Short mmCIF file of C-alpha atoms and ligand atoms in Angstrom, two decimals:
data_model
loop_
_atom_site.label_atom_id
_atom_site.label_comp_id
_atom_site.label_asym_id
_atom_site.label_seq_id
_atom_site.Cartn_x
_atom_site.Cartn_y
_atom_site.Cartn_z
CA UNK A 646 0.00 0.00 0.00
CA UNK A 647 1.53 3.28 -1.13
CA UNK A 648 0.53 6.93 -0.77
CA UNK A 649 1.09 8.88 -3.96
CA UNK A 650 1.02 12.60 -4.72
CA UNK A 651 -0.20 13.01 -8.30
CA UNK A 652 0.54 16.09 -10.43
CA UNK A 653 -1.20 16.90 -13.73
CA UNK A 654 -0.78 19.88 -16.06
CA UNK A 655 -0.95 18.51 -19.61
CA UNK A 656 -3.49 21.03 -20.86
CA UNK A 657 -5.53 23.67 -19.06
CA UNK A 658 -6.27 22.14 -15.66
CA UNK A 659 -3.75 22.55 -12.86
CA UNK A 660 -4.31 19.48 -10.69
CA UNK A 661 -2.89 17.65 -7.68
CA UNK A 662 -4.22 14.66 -5.76
CA UNK A 663 -3.29 12.30 -2.96
CA UNK A 664 -4.31 8.68 -3.57
CA UNK A 665 -3.65 5.69 -1.30
CA UNK A 666 -3.42 2.15 -2.65
CA UNK A 667 -4.44 3.16 -6.18
CA UNK A 668 -8.12 3.70 -5.36
CA UNK A 669 -8.55 5.57 -2.08
CA UNK A 670 -8.69 9.18 -3.28
CA UNK A 671 -7.92 11.33 -0.22
CA UNK A 672 -7.98 14.58 -2.22
CA UNK A 673 -8.27 15.68 -5.84
CA UNK A 674 -7.86 19.40 -6.48
CA UNK A 675 -8.45 20.82 -9.95
CA UNK A 676 -7.93 24.49 -10.76
CA UNK A 677 -9.63 24.98 -14.10
CA UNK A 678 -8.36 27.72 -16.39
CA UNK A 679 -11.48 27.67 -18.54
CA UNK A 680 -12.37 31.29 -17.75
CA UNK A 681 -8.95 32.45 -18.96
CA UNK A 682 -9.29 30.68 -22.33
CA UNK A 683 -13.02 31.15 -23.01
CA UNK A 684 -12.74 34.44 -24.87
CA UNK A 685 -10.28 32.83 -27.31
CA UNK A 686 -12.58 29.85 -27.97
CA UNK A 687 -9.83 27.36 -27.09
CA UNK A 688 -6.75 26.79 -24.98
CA UNK A 689 -3.95 29.33 -25.53
CA UNK A 690 -0.71 27.46 -24.69
CA UNK A 691 1.22 30.49 -23.41
CA UNK A 692 -1.60 31.52 -21.08
CA UNK A 693 -1.96 27.93 -19.88
CA UNK A 694 1.73 27.63 -18.94
CA UNK A 695 1.71 30.91 -17.02
CA UNK A 696 -1.45 29.96 -15.13
CA UNK A 697 0.07 26.58 -14.14
CA UNK A 698 3.09 28.41 -12.67
CA UNK A 699 0.83 30.72 -10.68
CA UNK A 700 -1.50 27.99 -9.37
CA UNK A 701 0.65 24.94 -8.65
CA UNK A 702 1.92 25.95 -5.20
CA UNK A 703 -1.58 26.49 -3.84
CA UNK A 704 -3.09 23.46 -5.61
CA UNK A 705 -0.45 21.05 -4.27
CA UNK A 706 -0.68 22.55 -0.76
CA UNK A 707 -4.47 22.19 -0.83
CA UNK A 708 -4.27 18.55 -1.99
CA UNK A 709 -1.85 17.74 0.86
CA UNK A 710 -3.95 19.64 3.44
CA UNK A 711 -7.26 18.11 2.43
CA UNK A 712 -5.73 14.62 2.53
CA UNK A 713 -4.23 15.46 5.93
CA UNK A 714 -0.80 14.22 4.91
CA UNK A 715 2.66 15.70 5.36
CA UNK A 716 5.64 15.09 3.04
CA UNK A 717 6.75 12.24 5.32
CA UNK A 718 3.56 10.30 4.47
CA UNK A 719 4.14 10.43 0.70
CA UNK A 720 5.82 7.35 -0.82
CA UNK A 721 6.25 8.70 -4.36
CA UNK A 722 5.33 11.55 -6.68
CA UNK A 723 3.61 10.68 -9.97
CA UNK A 724 3.53 13.25 -12.73
CA UNK A 725 2.08 13.46 -16.24
CA UNK A 726 4.99 13.61 -18.69
CA UNK A 727 3.13 13.12 -22.03
CA UNK A 728 1.21 13.78 -24.19
CA UNK A 729 0.00 17.37 -24.03
CA UNK A 730 1.07 20.98 -24.46
CA UNK A 731 4.82 20.95 -23.92
CA UNK A 732 4.94 24.25 -22.00
CA UNK A 733 2.17 23.09 -19.67
CA UNK A 734 3.68 19.63 -19.14
CA UNK A 735 7.06 21.14 -18.27
CA UNK A 736 5.58 23.16 -15.40
CA UNK A 737 4.12 20.05 -13.76
CA UNK A 738 7.28 18.04 -14.39
CA UNK A 739 9.41 20.80 -12.88
CA UNK A 740 7.15 21.00 -9.81
CA UNK A 741 7.32 17.20 -9.39
CA UNK A 742 11.11 17.09 -9.80
CA UNK A 743 11.58 19.92 -7.31
CA UNK A 744 9.46 18.17 -4.67
CA UNK A 745 11.10 14.83 -5.43
CA UNK A 746 14.53 16.33 -4.82
CA UNK A 747 13.52 18.43 -1.81
CA UNK A 748 11.50 15.71 -0.05
CA UNK A 749 13.77 12.92 -1.28
CA UNK A 750 10.90 10.94 -2.84
CA UNK A 751 10.90 8.64 -5.88
CA UNK A 752 9.43 9.98 -9.11
CA UNK A 753 7.04 8.12 -11.44
CA UNK A 754 6.38 9.27 -15.05
CA UNK A 755 2.77 8.71 -16.11
CA UNK A 756 1.24 8.80 -19.59
CA UNK A 757 -1.88 10.98 -19.52
CA UNK A 758 -3.91 8.86 -21.93
CA UNK A 759 -3.08 5.58 -20.16
CA UNK A 760 -4.16 7.26 -16.91
CA UNK A 761 -7.53 8.05 -18.56
CA UNK A 762 -7.70 4.40 -19.77
CA UNK A 763 -7.24 3.13 -16.20
CA UNK A 764 -9.40 5.78 -14.48
CA UNK A 765 -12.56 3.59 -14.32
CA UNK A 766 -10.56 1.21 -12.07
CA UNK A 767 -10.31 3.88 -9.35
CA UNK A 768 -13.86 3.00 -8.33
CA UNK A 769 -14.36 -0.24 -10.27
CA UNK A 770 -11.32 -1.99 -8.78
CA UNK A 771 -8.66 -4.05 -10.57
CA UNK A 772 -11.34 -6.71 -11.27
CA UNK A 773 -12.58 -4.67 -14.24
CA UNK A 774 -9.75 -6.07 -16.39
CA UNK A 775 -9.71 -7.61 -18.92
CA UNK A 776 -11.81 -4.97 -20.67
CA UNK A 777 -12.23 -2.99 -23.83
CA UNK A 778 -11.46 0.64 -22.95
CA UNK A 779 -12.83 3.63 -24.84
CA UNK A 780 -11.04 6.92 -24.15
CA UNK A 781 -12.78 9.95 -25.58
CA UNK A 782 -11.38 13.39 -24.78
CA UNK A 783 -10.48 16.68 -26.38
CA UNK A 784 -7.28 15.21 -27.79
CA UNK A 785 -7.98 11.48 -28.11
CA UNK A 786 -10.58 8.99 -29.27
CA UNK A 787 -9.13 5.52 -28.96
CA UNK A 788 -10.14 1.95 -28.23
CA UNK A 789 -7.85 -0.33 -26.22
CA UNK A 790 -7.62 -3.94 -25.19
CA UNK A 791 -6.66 -3.83 -21.50
CA UNK A 792 -5.52 -7.06 -19.84
CA UNK A 793 -4.01 -5.30 -16.85
CA UNK A 794 -2.67 -1.88 -15.80
CA UNK A 795 0.59 -2.69 -17.58
CA UNK A 796 -0.82 -4.68 -20.52
CA UNK A 797 -2.63 -2.19 -22.73
CA UNK A 798 -2.84 -2.48 -26.52
CA UNK A 799 -4.43 0.14 -28.76
CA UNK A 800 -6.99 -1.32 -31.17
CA UNK A 801 -8.04 1.87 -32.95
CA UNK A 802 -7.87 5.65 -32.88
CA UNK A 803 -9.18 8.73 -34.63
CA UNK A 804 -7.76 9.42 -38.05
CA UNK A 805 -8.70 13.12 -37.83
CA UNK A 806 -10.62 14.98 -35.09
CA UNK A 807 -11.02 13.59 -31.58
CA UNK A 808 -14.61 13.25 -30.33
CA UNK A 809 -14.20 16.16 -27.87
CA UNK A 810 -12.67 18.29 -30.62
CA UNK A 811 -15.75 17.59 -32.78
CA UNK A 812 -18.02 18.61 -29.88
CA UNK A 813 -16.02 21.81 -29.38
CA UNK A 814 -15.93 22.70 -33.10
CA UNK A 815 -19.65 22.03 -33.60
CA UNK A 816 -20.36 24.15 -30.51
CA UNK A 817 -18.43 26.98 -32.20
CA UNK A 818 -20.53 26.54 -35.37
CA UNK A 819 -23.65 26.80 -33.17
CA UNK A 820 -22.17 29.80 -31.30
CA UNK A 821 -22.24 28.02 -27.92
CA UNK A 822 -19.93 28.73 -25.00
CA UNK A 823 -16.49 27.10 -24.77
CA UNK A 824 -15.93 24.27 -23.89
CA UNK A 825 -18.64 23.00 -26.19
CA UNK A 826 -19.15 19.41 -25.01
CA UNK A 827 -21.13 20.18 -21.85
CA UNK A 828 -23.12 22.87 -23.71
CA UNK A 829 -24.17 20.46 -26.47
CA UNK A 830 -25.00 17.81 -23.87
CA UNK A 831 -27.29 20.30 -22.10
CA UNK A 832 -28.90 21.71 -25.27
CA UNK A 833 -29.43 18.26 -26.81
CA UNK A 834 -31.84 17.36 -24.00
CA UNK A 835 -34.31 19.86 -25.53
CA UNK A 836 -33.84 18.61 -29.10
CA UNK A 837 -34.90 15.62 -31.21
CA UNK A 838 -31.96 13.31 -31.89
CA UNK A 839 -33.68 12.04 -35.05
CA UNK A 840 -34.37 15.50 -36.51
CA UNK A 841 -31.33 15.61 -38.81
CA UNK A 842 -29.79 12.50 -40.40
CA UNK A 843 -26.09 13.28 -39.93
CA UNK A 844 -23.57 10.73 -41.29
CA UNK A 845 -22.10 7.92 -39.17
CA UNK A 846 -18.59 7.31 -40.49
CA UNK A 847 -17.76 3.65 -39.81
CA UNK A 848 -14.60 3.37 -42.01
CA UNK A 849 -15.40 -0.15 -43.21
CA UNK A 850 -16.78 -3.27 -41.55
CA UNK A 851 -13.65 -4.25 -39.63
CA UNK A 852 -12.22 -0.87 -38.63
CA UNK A 853 -11.88 0.20 -35.00
CA UNK A 854 -10.66 3.67 -36.03
CA UNK A 855 -12.75 6.81 -35.82
CA UNK A 856 -13.31 9.80 -38.09
CA UNK A 857 -15.35 12.82 -37.04
CA UNK A 858 -14.26 15.58 -39.41
CA UNK A 859 -16.88 14.66 -42.06
CA UNK A 860 -19.61 14.91 -39.43
CA UNK A 861 -18.36 18.33 -38.35
CA UNK A 862 -18.47 19.53 -41.98
CA UNK A 863 -21.96 18.06 -42.41
CA UNK A 864 -23.13 20.17 -39.45
CA UNK A 865 -21.42 23.26 -40.91
CA UNK A 866 -23.20 22.86 -44.27
CA UNK A 867 -26.50 21.95 -42.65
CA UNK A 868 -26.40 25.23 -40.72
CA UNK A 869 -25.11 27.47 -43.52
CA UNK A 870 -26.18 25.72 -46.73
CA UNK A 871 -24.14 23.46 -49.04
CA UNK A 872 -20.55 24.67 -49.46
CA UNK A 873 -21.13 27.73 -47.23
CA UNK A 874 -19.27 28.31 -43.98
CA UNK A 875 -21.20 31.25 -42.48
CA UNK A 876 -24.40 33.24 -42.52
CA UNK A 877 -26.87 30.47 -41.63
CA UNK A 878 -27.05 30.48 -37.85
CA UNK A 879 -29.07 33.72 -37.61
CA UNK A 880 -31.88 32.09 -39.60
CA UNK A 881 -32.29 29.26 -37.08
CA UNK A 882 -34.45 29.44 -33.98
CA UNK A 883 -33.50 27.96 -30.60
CA UNK A 884 -35.49 24.78 -31.16
CA UNK A 885 -33.84 24.12 -34.53
CA UNK A 886 -30.41 24.62 -32.94
CA UNK A 887 -31.33 22.17 -30.17
CA UNK A 888 -32.39 19.62 -32.84
CA UNK A 889 -29.02 20.02 -34.58
CA UNK A 890 -27.13 19.61 -31.27
CA UNK A 891 -29.13 16.48 -30.40
CA UNK A 892 -28.73 14.97 -33.88
CA UNK A 893 -24.99 15.67 -33.96
CA UNK A 894 -24.51 14.20 -30.47
CA UNK A 895 -26.51 11.11 -31.46
CA UNK A 896 -24.27 10.57 -34.51
CA UNK A 897 -21.08 10.76 -32.40
CA UNK A 898 -22.51 8.53 -29.68
CA UNK A 899 -23.81 5.96 -32.20
CA UNK A 900 -20.37 5.55 -33.74
CA UNK A 901 -18.61 5.38 -30.35
CA UNK A 902 -21.02 2.74 -29.03
CA UNK A 903 -21.06 0.64 -32.23
CA UNK A 904 -17.27 0.55 -32.44
CA UNK A 905 -16.97 -0.35 -28.76
CA UNK A 906 -19.37 -3.27 -29.33
CA UNK A 907 -17.27 -4.23 -32.35
CA UNK A 908 -14.19 -4.26 -30.09
CA UNK A 909 -16.03 -6.53 -27.62
CA UNK A 910 -16.81 -8.91 -30.52
CA UNK A 911 -13.17 -8.81 -31.60
CA UNK A 912 -11.68 -9.47 -28.15
CA UNK A 913 -14.42 -11.65 -26.69
CA UNK A 914 -14.27 -9.53 -23.51
CA UNK A 915 -17.30 -8.75 -21.33
CA UNK A 916 -16.27 -5.47 -19.68
CA UNK A 917 -16.17 -1.94 -21.06
CA UNK A 918 -14.15 0.85 -19.39
CA UNK A 919 -15.29 4.32 -20.49
CA UNK A 920 -13.22 7.43 -19.75
CA UNK A 921 -12.02 10.89 -20.84
CA UNK A 922 -13.83 14.25 -20.89
CA UNK A 923 -16.47 13.12 -23.41
CA UNK A 924 -17.28 10.15 -21.14
CA UNK A 925 -19.09 12.76 -19.02
CA UNK A 926 -21.67 12.99 -21.83
CA UNK A 927 -25.05 11.86 -20.50
CA UNK A 928 -26.25 10.37 -23.81
CA UNK A 929 -23.01 8.41 -24.31
CA UNK A 930 -23.21 6.97 -20.78
CA UNK A 931 -26.87 6.00 -21.25
CA UNK A 932 -26.45 4.44 -24.71
CA UNK A 933 -23.28 2.58 -23.74
CA UNK A 934 -25.01 1.25 -20.64
CA UNK A 935 -27.97 0.02 -22.73
CA UNK A 936 -25.75 -1.54 -25.41
CA UNK A 937 -23.67 -3.35 -22.76
CA UNK A 938 -26.79 -4.56 -20.93
CA UNK A 939 -28.21 -5.87 -24.25
CA UNK A 940 -25.33 -8.29 -24.65
CA UNK A 941 -24.75 -9.05 -20.98
CA UNK A 942 -21.55 -6.98 -20.78
CA UNK A 943 -20.68 -4.69 -17.85
CA UNK A 944 -19.95 -0.99 -18.19
CA UNK A 945 -17.43 0.66 -15.89
CA UNK A 946 -17.70 4.38 -16.64
CA UNK A 947 -15.21 6.66 -14.92
CA UNK A 948 -16.82 8.71 -12.17
CA UNK A 949 -17.67 12.21 -13.47
CA UNK A 950 -14.95 13.72 -11.24
CA UNK A 951 -12.36 11.54 -13.02
CA UNK A 952 -13.59 12.08 -16.62
CA UNK A 953 -12.18 15.57 -17.13
CA UNK A 954 -8.45 16.00 -16.61
CA UNK A 955 -7.49 15.35 -12.98
CA UNK A 956 -4.51 14.22 -10.92
CA UNK A 957 -6.29 11.39 -9.08
CA UNK A 958 -6.01 9.23 -12.20
CA UNK A 959 -2.30 10.10 -12.46
CA UNK A 960 -1.67 9.12 -8.83
CA UNK A 961 -3.81 5.96 -9.18
CA UNK A 962 -1.88 4.61 -12.18
CA UNK A 963 1.34 5.98 -10.67
CA UNK A 964 0.77 3.79 -7.60
CA UNK A 965 0.67 0.60 -9.71
CA UNK A 966 3.80 1.68 -11.57
CA UNK A 967 5.61 2.57 -8.34
CA UNK A 968 4.84 -0.85 -6.84
CA UNK A 969 6.31 -2.44 -9.97
CA UNK A 970 9.48 -0.41 -9.52
CA UNK A 971 8.93 1.92 -12.46
CA UNK A 972 10.89 4.83 -11.00
CA UNK A 973 12.57 7.56 -13.05
CA UNK A 974 15.47 9.88 -12.26
CA UNK A 975 15.62 13.68 -12.12
CA UNK A 976 16.78 13.54 -15.76
CA UNK A 977 13.09 13.07 -16.56
CA UNK A 978 11.76 15.15 -19.46
CA UNK A 979 8.30 15.94 -20.81
CA UNK A 980 7.15 15.09 -24.31
CA UNK A 981 4.27 16.59 -26.29
CA UNK A 982 3.63 13.34 -28.16
CA UNK A 983 2.61 9.87 -26.97
O1 KG4 B 90 -10.22 14.70 -20.87
P1 KG4 B 90 -10.39 16.17 -21.06
O2 KG4 B 90 -10.68 17.01 -19.84
O3 KG4 B 90 -9.14 16.81 -21.72
C1 KG4 B 90 -8.34 16.18 -22.68
O4 KG4 B 90 -7.49 15.34 -22.29
O5 KG4 B 90 -8.59 16.48 -23.86
O6 KG4 B 90 -11.54 16.35 -22.16
C2 KG4 B 90 -12.02 17.61 -22.55
C3 KG4 B 90 -13.06 17.41 -23.65
C4 KG4 B 90 -13.53 18.73 -24.29
O7 KG4 B 90 -13.48 18.59 -25.69
C5 KG4 B 90 -14.96 18.88 -23.79
O8 KG4 B 90 -15.80 19.59 -24.69
C6 KG4 B 90 -15.38 17.42 -23.67
O9 KG4 B 90 -14.26 16.79 -23.13
N1 KG4 B 90 -16.53 17.24 -22.79
C7 KG4 B 90 -17.74 16.77 -23.19
C8 KG4 B 90 -18.59 16.80 -22.05
N2 KG4 B 90 -17.86 17.28 -20.99
C9 KG4 B 90 -16.61 17.54 -21.47
N3 KG4 B 90 -18.14 16.35 -24.39
C10 KG4 B 90 -19.42 15.93 -24.49
N4 KG4 B 90 -20.31 15.95 -23.47
C11 KG4 B 90 -19.93 16.37 -22.24
N5 KG4 B 90 -20.82 16.37 -21.22
ZN1 ZN B 91 -7.28 14.27 -20.75
#
């Protein structure tokens, strides 16, 4: 049993958490920068890096205080080293290295996407493996075969936009607030998911890859007219916009659920682990639950608090890695790519 301080700063959340034994989350502090980036309609890397520098001290102190631990109680520090915005990653890595040196604690380097993959196990327990894992976030849409925390094989990924990116871009087309995913989720509840027949790109009968850029363009032309990129939104009323949001969301969710079922067929597994920011989507959770129930499979969806970027998932996977001796030195570097 190990107590881990987790540190996460791959994008625009400054986060720290204390997790015991890989599942007992004693604290999980997330300082969102969304208000700083909203007026730009997306994350501005330079602003994100500066905000991480300003917030990390307080966020780490709060995580330690809330967990009622002192440095002497911490067995290791786990930090996100890739993938993400390089400037943002470097701030977290520097904070982790500094504490590792000052407190004389081992350092564990955690992959952000693999931490998302394993995040449903925080509450579901290690018994959820083997499973097919779907990770859907702002930067990733991938399916994995997971046999254990250290035996993860990617089965498919997006060939263009990630699911969250599609939500955010369609929200921009519909002039909704950033970040768009939660806004579309909310608006879609007032719309008819069958109102507009948007395309479901399946990429062939066998493929476990995803493609969402055609769907995004279909929404753009539906709003503005064929081949047009602006001028149409003003002509739509609120109800029509809600119908578009619901129909778009249904198209994304349909593809995500169908491909996950395809991955269950392929692997013969009975468990699905669902994670990442888009896993917070209410329609995706409901449809995945129904599809799993239909075939007698079990869905382990990450708790909402662990869908969006957080440090609890970093500490949780970091604990498994630490117990397997996966320690790194202070030479540790960050990397923008997987
Ligand atoms: O995992 P995450 O916090 O960051 C990345 O690693 O990318 O995911 C953020 C993404 C954003 O694109 C956001 O719009 C989307 O998750 N998202 C949602 C919902 N909540 C967040 N998408 C659809 N429905 C939601 N309820
Ligand atoms: Zn993420």
